[in-house]
PDB file of C-alpha atoms in Angstrom:
ATOM      1  CA  MET P  70       0.000   0.000   0.000  1.00 80.00           C
ATOM      2  CA  LYS P  71       1.272   3.452  -0.907  1.00 89.00           C
ATOM      3  CA  PRO P  72       2.191   5.488   2.195  1.00 95.00           C
ATOM      4  CA  GLN P  73       0.223   8.628   2.939  1.00 97.00           C
ATOM      5  CA  LEU P  74       3.360  10.550   3.847  1.00 98.00           C
ATOM      6  CA  SER P  75       7.108  10.156   3.405  1.00 98.00           C
ATOM      7  CA  ILE P  76       9.184  11.425   6.328  1.00 98.00           C
ATOM      8  CA  ILE P  77      12.722  12.350   5.300  1.00 98.00           C
ATOM      9  CA  ILE P  78      15.316  12.627   8.053  1.00 98.00           C
ATOM     10  CA  PRO P  79      18.819  13.923   7.164  1.00 97.00           C
ATOM     11  CA  VAL P  80      21.521  12.962   9.674  1.00 96.00           C
ATOM     12  CA  VAL P  81      25.249  13.201  10.231  1.00 94.00           C
ATOM     13  CA  ASN P  82      26.793  11.575  13.306  1.00 93.00           C
ATOM     14  CA  GLU P  83      23.652  11.235  15.431  1.00 92.00           C
ATOM     15  CA  ALA P  84      24.435   7.792  16.883  1.00 92.00           C
ATOM     16  CA  SER P  85      24.110   8.956  20.481  1.00 89.00           C
ATOM     17  CA  GLN P  86      20.426   9.821  20.104  1.00 91.00           C
ATOM     18  CA  ILE P  87      19.095   8.538  16.774  1.00 95.00           C
ATOM     19  CA  ALA P  88      17.537   5.368  18.196  1.00 95.00           C
ATOM     20  CA  ILE P  89      15.505   7.306  20.764  1.00 93.00           C
ATOM     21  CA  LYS P  90      14.349   9.812  18.154  1.00 93.00           C
ATOM     22  CA  LEU P  91      13.308   7.127  15.682  1.00 96.00           C
ATOM     23  CA  GLN P  92      11.509   5.109  18.328  1.00 96.00           C
ATOM     24  CA  ALA P  93       9.052   7.985  18.678  1.00 94.00           C
ATOM     25  CA  LEU P  94       8.158   7.613  14.986  1.00 97.00           C
ATOM     26  CA  GLN P  95       7.459   3.875  15.053  1.00 97.00           C
ATOM     27  CA  PRO P  96       3.670   4.231  15.596  1.00 96.00           C
ATOM     28  CA  LEU P  97       3.515   6.130  12.287  1.00 96.00           C
ATOM     29  CA  ARG P  98       4.986   3.389  10.144  1.00 95.00           C
ATOM     30  CA  ASP P  99       1.639   1.908   9.156  1.00 95.00           C
ATOM     31  CA  ARG P 100       0.810   5.188   7.403  1.00 96.00           C
ATOM     32  CA  CYS P 101       4.201   6.739   6.675  1.00 98.00           C
ATOM     33  CA  GLN P 102       7.420   5.837   4.930  1.00 98.00           C
ATOM     34  CA  LEU P 103      10.480   6.622   7.049  1.00 98.00           C
ATOM     35  CA  LEU P 104      13.594   7.520   5.084  1.00 98.00           C
ATOM     36  CA  LEU P 105      16.860   8.280   6.850  1.00 98.00           C
ATOM     37  CA  VAL P 106      19.469   9.982   4.672  1.00 98.00           C
ATOM     38  CA  ASP P 107      22.987   9.649   6.035  1.00 97.00           C
ATOM     39  CA  GLY P 108      25.541  12.227   4.967  1.00 95.00           C
ATOM     40  CA  GLY P 109      28.670  10.166   5.590  1.00 92.00           C
ATOM     41  CA  SER P 110      28.481   9.528   9.333  1.00 94.00           C
ATOM     42  CA  ASP P 111      31.431   7.774  10.944  1.00 91.00           C
ATOM     43  CA  ASP P 112      29.654   6.851  14.185  1.00 91.00           C
ATOM     44  CA  ASN P 113      27.313   4.004  13.129  1.00 91.00           C
ATOM     45  CA  SER P 114      24.273   6.279  12.771  1.00 94.00           C
ATOM     46  CA  ALA P 115      23.110   4.399   9.673  1.00 94.00           C
ATOM     47  CA  LYS P 116      23.601   0.971  11.245  1.00 95.00           C
ATOM     48  CA  ILE P 117      21.653   1.935  14.361  1.00 96.00           C
ATOM     49  CA  ALA P 118      18.840   3.459  12.312  1.00 96.00           C
ATOM     50  CA  LYS P 119      18.431   0.655   9.783  1.00 96.00           C
ATOM     51  CA  PRO P 120      15.905  -1.509  11.701  1.00 97.00           C
ATOM     52  CA  LEU P 121      13.895   1.572  12.682  1.00 97.00           C
ATOM     53  CA  VAL P 122      13.251   3.011   9.213  1.00 98.00           C
ATOM     54  CA  ASP P 123      11.995   1.741   5.880  1.00 97.00           C
ATOM     55  CA  GLN P 124      15.197   2.665   4.115  1.00 97.00           C
ATOM     56  CA  VAL P 125      18.609   4.171   4.821  1.00 97.00           C
ATOM     57  CA  LEU P 126      19.930   6.223   1.928  1.00 98.00           C
ATOM     58  CA  GLN P 127      23.496   7.454   1.505  1.00 96.00           C
ATOM     59  CA  SER P 128      24.180  10.931   0.218  1.00 95.00           C
ATOM     60  CA  PHE P 129      26.923  13.491  -0.074  1.00 93.00           C
ATOM     61  CA  ARG P 130      27.019  15.598   3.069  1.00 92.00           C
ATOM     62  CA  GLY P 131      24.919  18.725   3.131  1.00 92.00           C
ATOM     63  CA  ARG P 132      21.374  19.042   4.420  1.00 93.00           C
ATOM     64  CA  ALA P 133      19.969  20.225   1.067  1.00 95.00           C
ATOM     65  CA  ARG P 134      21.602  17.364  -0.818  1.00 96.00           C
ATOM     66  CA  GLN P 135      20.471  14.833   1.753  1.00 97.00           C
ATOM     67  CA  MET P 136      16.869  16.024   1.703  1.00 98.00           C
ATOM     68  CA  ASN P 137      16.789  16.030  -2.102  1.00 98.00           C
ATOM     69  CA  CYS P 138      18.162  12.496  -2.034  1.00 98.00           C
ATOM     70  CA  GLY P 139      15.405  11.460   0.354  1.00 98.00           C
ATOM     71  CA  ALA P 140      12.725  13.079  -1.799  1.00 98.00           C
ATOM     72  CA  ALA P 141      13.992  11.125  -4.803  1.00 97.00           C
ATOM     73  CA  GLY P 142      13.419   7.892  -2.876  1.00 96.00           C
ATOM     74  CA  ALA P 143      10.049   8.878  -1.422  1.00 97.00           C
ATOM     75  CA  GLN P 144       6.925   6.952  -2.402  1.00 97.00           C
ATOM     76  CA  ALA P 145       4.220   9.239  -1.008  1.00 98.00           C
ATOM     77  CA  ASP P 146       2.682  12.316  -2.618  1.00 97.00           C
ATOM     78  CA  VAL P 147       3.299  14.383   0.529  1.00 98.00           C
ATOM     79  CA  LEU P 148       6.791  14.936   1.931  1.00 98.00           C
ATOM     80  CA  LEU P 149       7.814  15.909   5.460  1.00 98.00           C
ATOM     81  CA  PHE P 150      11.389  17.005   6.138  1.00 98.00           C
ATOM     82  CA  LEU P 151      12.193  16.294   9.758  1.00 98.00           C
ATOM     83  CA  ARG P 152      15.413  17.053  11.584  1.00 94.00           C
ATOM     84  CA  ALA P 153      16.723  14.305  13.831  1.00 91.00           C
ATOM     85  CA  ASP P 154      16.469  16.462  16.945  1.00 90.00           C
ATOM     86  CA  THR P 155      12.849  17.528  16.334  1.00 94.00           C
ATOM     87  CA  ARG P 156       9.810  15.689  17.724  1.00 95.00           C
ATOM     88  CA  LEU P 157       6.390  15.805  16.069  1.00 97.00           C
ATOM     89  CA  PRO P 158       3.117  16.448  17.904  1.00 96.00           C
ATOM     90  CA  ASP P 159       0.866  13.422  18.317  1.00 91.00           C
ATOM     91  CA  ASN P 160      -1.593  14.401  15.580  1.00 95.00           C
ATOM     92  CA  ALA P 161       1.004  15.658  13.102  1.00 97.00           C
ATOM     93  CA  ILE P 162       0.123  13.347  10.223  1.00 97.00           C
ATOM     94  CA  ASN P 163      -3.598  14.132  10.345  1.00 98.00           C
ATOM     95  CA  LEU P 164      -2.852  17.852  10.485  1.00 98.00           C
ATOM     96  CA  ILE P 165      -0.559  17.687   7.455  1.00 98.00           C
ATOM     97  CA  LEU P 166      -2.961  15.612   5.380  1.00 98.00           C
ATOM     98  CA  GLN P 167      -5.862  17.905   6.298  1.00 98.00           C
ATOM     99  CA  ALA P 168      -3.821  20.954   5.260  1.00 98.00           C
ATOM    100  CA  VAL P 169      -3.179  19.364   1.866  1.00 98.00           C
ATOM    101  CA  THR P 170      -6.859  18.411   1.549  1.00 98.00           C
ATOM    102  CA  ASP P 171      -7.714  22.057   2.289  1.00 98.00           C
ATOM    103  CA  GLY P 172      -5.638  23.111  -0.689  1.00 97.00           C
ATOM    104  CA  TYR P 173      -2.313  24.078   0.847  1.00 98.00           C
ATOM    105  CA  GLN P 174       0.747  23.026  -1.144  1.00 98.00           C
ATOM    106  CA  TRP P 175       3.176  23.442   1.724  1.00 98.00           C
ATOM    107  CA  GLY P 176       3.465  24.419   5.351  1.00 98.00           C
ATOM    108  CA  ARG P 177       5.174  24.050   8.690  1.00 98.00           C
ATOM    109  CA  PHE P 178       4.490  23.702  12.423  1.00 98.00           C
ATOM    110  CA  ASP P 179       5.018  26.144  15.215  1.00 98.00           C
ATOM    111  CA  VAL P 180       8.158  25.323  17.167  1.00 96.00           C
ATOM    112  CA  SER P 181       8.953  24.923  20.844  1.00 96.00           C
ATOM    113  CA  PHE P 182      12.105  23.886  22.674  1.00 93.00           C
ATOM    114  CA  ASP P 183      12.815  20.963  24.964  1.00 91.00           C
ATOM    115  CA  ASN P 184      14.015  23.390  27.634  1.00 90.00           C
ATOM    116  CA  PRO P 185      11.359  25.033  29.867  1.00 88.00           C
ATOM    117  CA  GLN P 186      13.376  28.177  30.620  1.00 88.00           C
ATOM    118  CA  PRO P 187      11.426  31.377  29.798  1.00 90.00           C
ATOM    119  CA  VAL P 188      14.107  32.561  27.389  1.00 86.00           C
ATOM    120  CA  PHE P 189      13.479  29.554  25.147  1.00 87.00           C
ATOM    121  CA  ARG P 190       9.734  30.191  25.184  1.00 92.00           C
ATOM    122  CA  LEU P 191      10.498  33.746  24.062  1.00 88.00           C
ATOM    123  CA  ILE P 192      12.814  32.564  21.285  1.00 87.00           C
ATOM    124  CA  ALA P 193      10.172  30.122  20.048  1.00 91.00           C
ATOM    125  CA  PHE P 194       7.492  32.827  20.138  1.00 93.00           C
ATOM    126  CA  MET P 195       9.663  35.132  18.046  1.00 89.00           C
ATOM    127  CA  MET P 196      10.492  32.371  15.554  1.00 89.00           C
ATOM    128  CA  ASN P 197       6.822  31.514  15.076  1.00 95.00           C
ATOM    129  CA  TRP P 198       5.754  35.162  14.859  1.00 94.00           C
ATOM    130  CA  ARG P 199       8.456  35.964  12.317  1.00 91.00           C
ATOM    131  CA  SER P 200       7.501  32.931  10.247  1.00 94.00           C
ATOM    132  CA  ARG P 201       3.852  33.971  10.105  1.00 95.00           C
ATOM    133  CA  LEU P 202       4.779  37.528   9.214  1.00 94.00           C
ATOM    134  CA  THR P 203       7.213  36.624   6.426  1.00 93.00           C
ATOM    135  CA  GLY P 204       5.870  33.297   5.172  1.00 94.00           C
ATOM    136  CA  ILE P 205       9.375  31.874   5.606  1.00 93.00           C
ATOM    137  CA  ALA P 206       9.906  28.644   7.536  1.00 94.00           C
ATOM    138  CA  THR P 207      13.006  27.173   9.134  1.00 91.00           C
ATOM    139  CA  GLY P 208      14.003  23.529   9.149  1.00 91.00           C
ATOM    140  CA  ASP P 209      13.310  23.333  12.880  1.00 92.00           C
ATOM    141  CA  GLN P 210       9.614  23.858  12.079  1.00 96.00           C
ATOM    142  CA  ALA P 211       9.308  20.577  10.131  1.00 97.00           C
ATOM    143  CA  LEU P 212       8.613  21.709   6.582  1.00 98.00           C
ATOM    144  CA  PHE P 213       6.086  19.685   4.606  1.00 98.00           C
ATOM    145  CA  MET P 214       4.937  19.967   1.008  1.00 98.00           C
ATOM    146  CA  THR P 215       3.285  18.060  -1.768  1.00 98.00           C
ATOM    147  CA  ARG P 216       5.525  16.239  -4.194  1.00 98.00           C
ATOM    148  CA  GLN P 217       4.113  18.449  -6.939  1.00 98.00           C
ATOM    149  CA  ALA P 218       5.199  21.587  -5.087  1.00 98.00           C
ATOM    150  CA  PHE P 219       8.639  20.119  -4.362  1.00 98.00           C
ATOM    151  CA  GLN P 220       9.130  19.360  -8.038  1.00 98.00           C
ATOM    152  CA  ALA P 221       7.773  22.739  -9.116  1.00 98.00           C
ATOM    153  CA  VAL P 222      10.494  24.555  -7.146  1.00 98.00           C
ATOM    154  CA  VAL P 223      13.122  21.978  -8.214  1.00 97.00           C
ATOM    155  CA  GLY P 224      13.742  20.862  -4.640  1.00 97.00           C
ATOM    156  CA  PHE P 225      16.107  22.401  -2.142  1.00 97.00           C
ATOM    157  CA  PRO P 226      18.776  24.607  -3.719  1.00 94.00           C
ATOM    158  CA  ASP P 227      22.200  23.007  -3.412  1.00 91.00           C
ATOM    159  CA  ILE P 228      23.638  25.551  -1.008  1.00 85.00           C
ATOM    160  CA  ALA P 229      25.610  25.032   2.169  1.00 77.00           C
ATOM    161  CA  LEU P 230      23.328  27.007   4.492  1.00 80.00           C
ATOM    162  CA  MET P 231      19.913  28.723   4.425  1.00 82.00           C
ATOM    163  CA  GLU P 232      18.406  26.008   2.242  1.00 92.00           C
ATOM    164  CA  ASP P 233      15.193  26.172   4.287  1.00 93.00           C
ATOM    165  CA  ILE P 234      14.840  29.919   3.767  1.00 89.00           C
ATOM    166  CA  ALA P 235      15.638  29.581   0.071  1.00 92.00           C
ATOM    167  CA  ILE P 236      13.037  26.892  -0.610  1.00 97.00           C
ATOM    168  CA  SER P 237      10.436  28.807   1.434  1.00 96.00           C
ATOM    169  CA  ALA P 238      10.942  31.823  -0.810  1.00 94.00           C
ATOM    170  CA  ARG P 239      10.389  29.629  -3.861  1.00 96.00           C
ATOM    171  CA  LEU P 240       7.346  27.906  -2.389  1.00 98.00           C
ATOM    172  CA  LYS P 241       5.736  31.255  -1.514  1.00 96.00           C
ATOM    173  CA  LYS P 242       5.399  31.877  -5.240  1.00 96.00           C
ATOM    174  CA  LEU P 243       3.129  28.830  -5.432  1.00 97.00           C
ATOM    175  CA  GLY P 244       0.958  29.889  -2.506  1.00 96.00           C
ATOM    176  CA  SER P 245       0.931  30.839   1.162  1.00 96.00           C
ATOM    177  CA  PRO P 246       2.137  28.273   3.715  1.00 97.00           C
ATOM    178  CA  CYS P 247      -0.145  26.492   6.140  1.00 98.00           C
ATOM    179  CA  CYS P 248       1.159  27.728   9.500  1.00 97.00           C
ATOM    180  CA  LEU P 249       0.035  25.007  11.889  1.00 98.00           C
ATOM    181  CA  THR P 250      -0.251  26.089  15.503  1.00 97.00           C
ATOM    182  CA  ALA P 251       0.508  22.587  16.786  1.00 98.00           C
ATOM    183  CA  LYS P 252       4.075  22.596  18.078  1.00 97.00           C
ATOM    184  CA  VAL P 253       7.032  20.448  17.208  1.00 97.00           C
ATOM    185  CA  VAL P 254       9.617  20.172  19.976  1.00 96.00           C
ATOM    186  CA  THR P 255      13.184  20.767  18.942  1.00 92.00           C
ATOM    187  CA  SER P 256      16.455  20.552  20.826  1.00 85.00           C
ATOM    188  CA  ALA P 257      17.938  23.564  22.593  1.00 76.00           C
ATOM    189  CA  ARG P 258      21.394  21.977  22.665  1.00 71.00           C
ATOM    190  CA  ARG P 259      22.914  24.291  20.027  1.00 70.00           C
ATOM    191  CA  TRP P 260      21.780  27.343  21.957  1.00 62.00           C
ATOM    192  CA  GLN P 261      23.009  25.926  25.261  1.00 60.00           C
ATOM    193  CA  GLN P 262      26.383  24.842  23.911  1.00 67.00           C
ATOM    194  CA  HIS P 263      27.264  28.105  22.219  1.00 63.00           C
ATOM    195  CA  GLY P 264      25.404  30.654  24.338  1.00 64.00           C
ATOM    196  CA  ILE P 265      21.884  31.938  23.779  1.00 65.00           C
ATOM    197  CA  LEU P 266      22.701  35.559  22.958  1.00 61.00           C
ATOM    198  CA  LYS P 267      25.675  34.597  20.820  1.00 68.00           C
ATOM    199  CA  THR P 268      23.561  32.139  18.819  1.00 65.00           C
ATOM    200  CA  ILE P 269      20.725  34.642  18.309  1.00 62.00           C
ATOM    201  CA  LEU P 270      23.075  37.362  17.090  1.00 59.00           C
ATOM    202  CA  LEU P 271      24.936  34.930  14.843  1.00 62.00           C
ATOM    203  CA  MET P 272      21.760  33.661  13.174  1.00 67.00           C
ATOM    204  CA  TRP P 273      20.425  37.195  12.654  1.00 64.00           C
ATOM    205  CA  TRP P 274      23.751  38.277  11.171  1.00 60.00           C
ATOM    206  CA  LEU P 275      23.905  35.271   8.820  1.00 64.00           C
ATOM    207  CA  ARG P 276      20.327  35.784   7.628  1.00 64.00           C
ATOM    208  CA  LEU P 277      20.980  39.477   7.025  1.00 63.00           C
ATOM    209  CA  ARG P 278      24.071  38.671   4.998  1.00 64.00           C
ATOM    210  CA  TYR P 279      22.148  36.042   3.018  1.00 58.00           C
ATOM    211  CA  PHE P 280      19.367  38.559   2.316  1.00 66.00           C
ATOM    212  CA  PHE P 281      21.925  40.950   0.848  1.00 56.00           C
ATOM    213  CA  GLY P 282      23.417  38.280  -1.398  1.00 65.00           C
ATOM    214  CA  ALA P 283      26.287  36.718   0.546  1.00 60.00           C
ATOM    215  CA  ASP P 284      27.590  33.393  -0.776  1.00 65.00           C
ATOM    216  CA  PRO P 285      26.177  30.558   1.386  1.00 60.00           C
ATOM    217  CA  ARG P 286      29.639  28.940   1.347  1.00 64.00           C
ATOM    218  CA  GLU P 287      30.985  31.960   3.184  1.00 61.00           C
ATOM    219  CA  LEU P 288      28.058  31.878   5.597  1.00 56.00           C
ATOM    220  CA  VAL P 289      28.547  28.241   6.531  1.00 59.00           C
ATOM    221  CA  ALA P 290      32.226  28.928   7.177  1.00 56.00           C
ATOM    222  CA  SER P 291      31.220  31.769   9.507  1.00 54.00           C
ATOM    223  CA  TYR P 292      28.626  29.577  11.187  1.00 58.00           C
ATOM    224  CA  TYR P 293      31.031  26.805  12.086  1.00 53.00           C
ATOM    225  CA  ARG P 294      33.871  29.175  12.933  1.00 51.00           C
ATOM    226  CA  ARG P 295      31.802  31.197  15.435  1.00 49.00           C
ATOM    227  CA  SER P 296      29.341  28.579  16.724  1.00 47.00           C
TER     228      SER P 296
END
């Protein structure tokens, strides 16, 4: 039977937590195809994931390339791009399928963090508000789209950073996103490791540079040098 949804999960070196993350998706396997796309991990991520997904695909490293690889192997007509450190709400599949039935070609969830500190609630509020205002989604918000929409925008642009912003801008030309108020829960580890204020300022600075035409290869170098 053809799956109702293909869930595409790009990973690199997630062995320490991938089993726990994939276990949460097991109840969905009767309706969804789970595709894990490994970008050259050297920590057994693919081996650990293999019994917990329908297929493990190998790709050149780079989130855009990995997600495009997953889309090429997807069987469903609706695609969900899910980061390994993001957890879906319980009714996520029904919400996505209803959005598509209602005529939306793409969309995303509101985001929350797995840390209860007020500062993370504020960051999430600002991310969700900005997304509604601009119609731009981030990868943390679990982007979904029809296969037709994905093909119409020729997939994720093969850039080293900001691929989520770039594809959102393309998808906006097809129609407005469905901004689901149900919340995915994503990890706060990046913010905690590198400092909350430092991470906020870095991401704002990178997005501003991208908006004014900076080469994504330069941005990714700045991201990993400063983060």
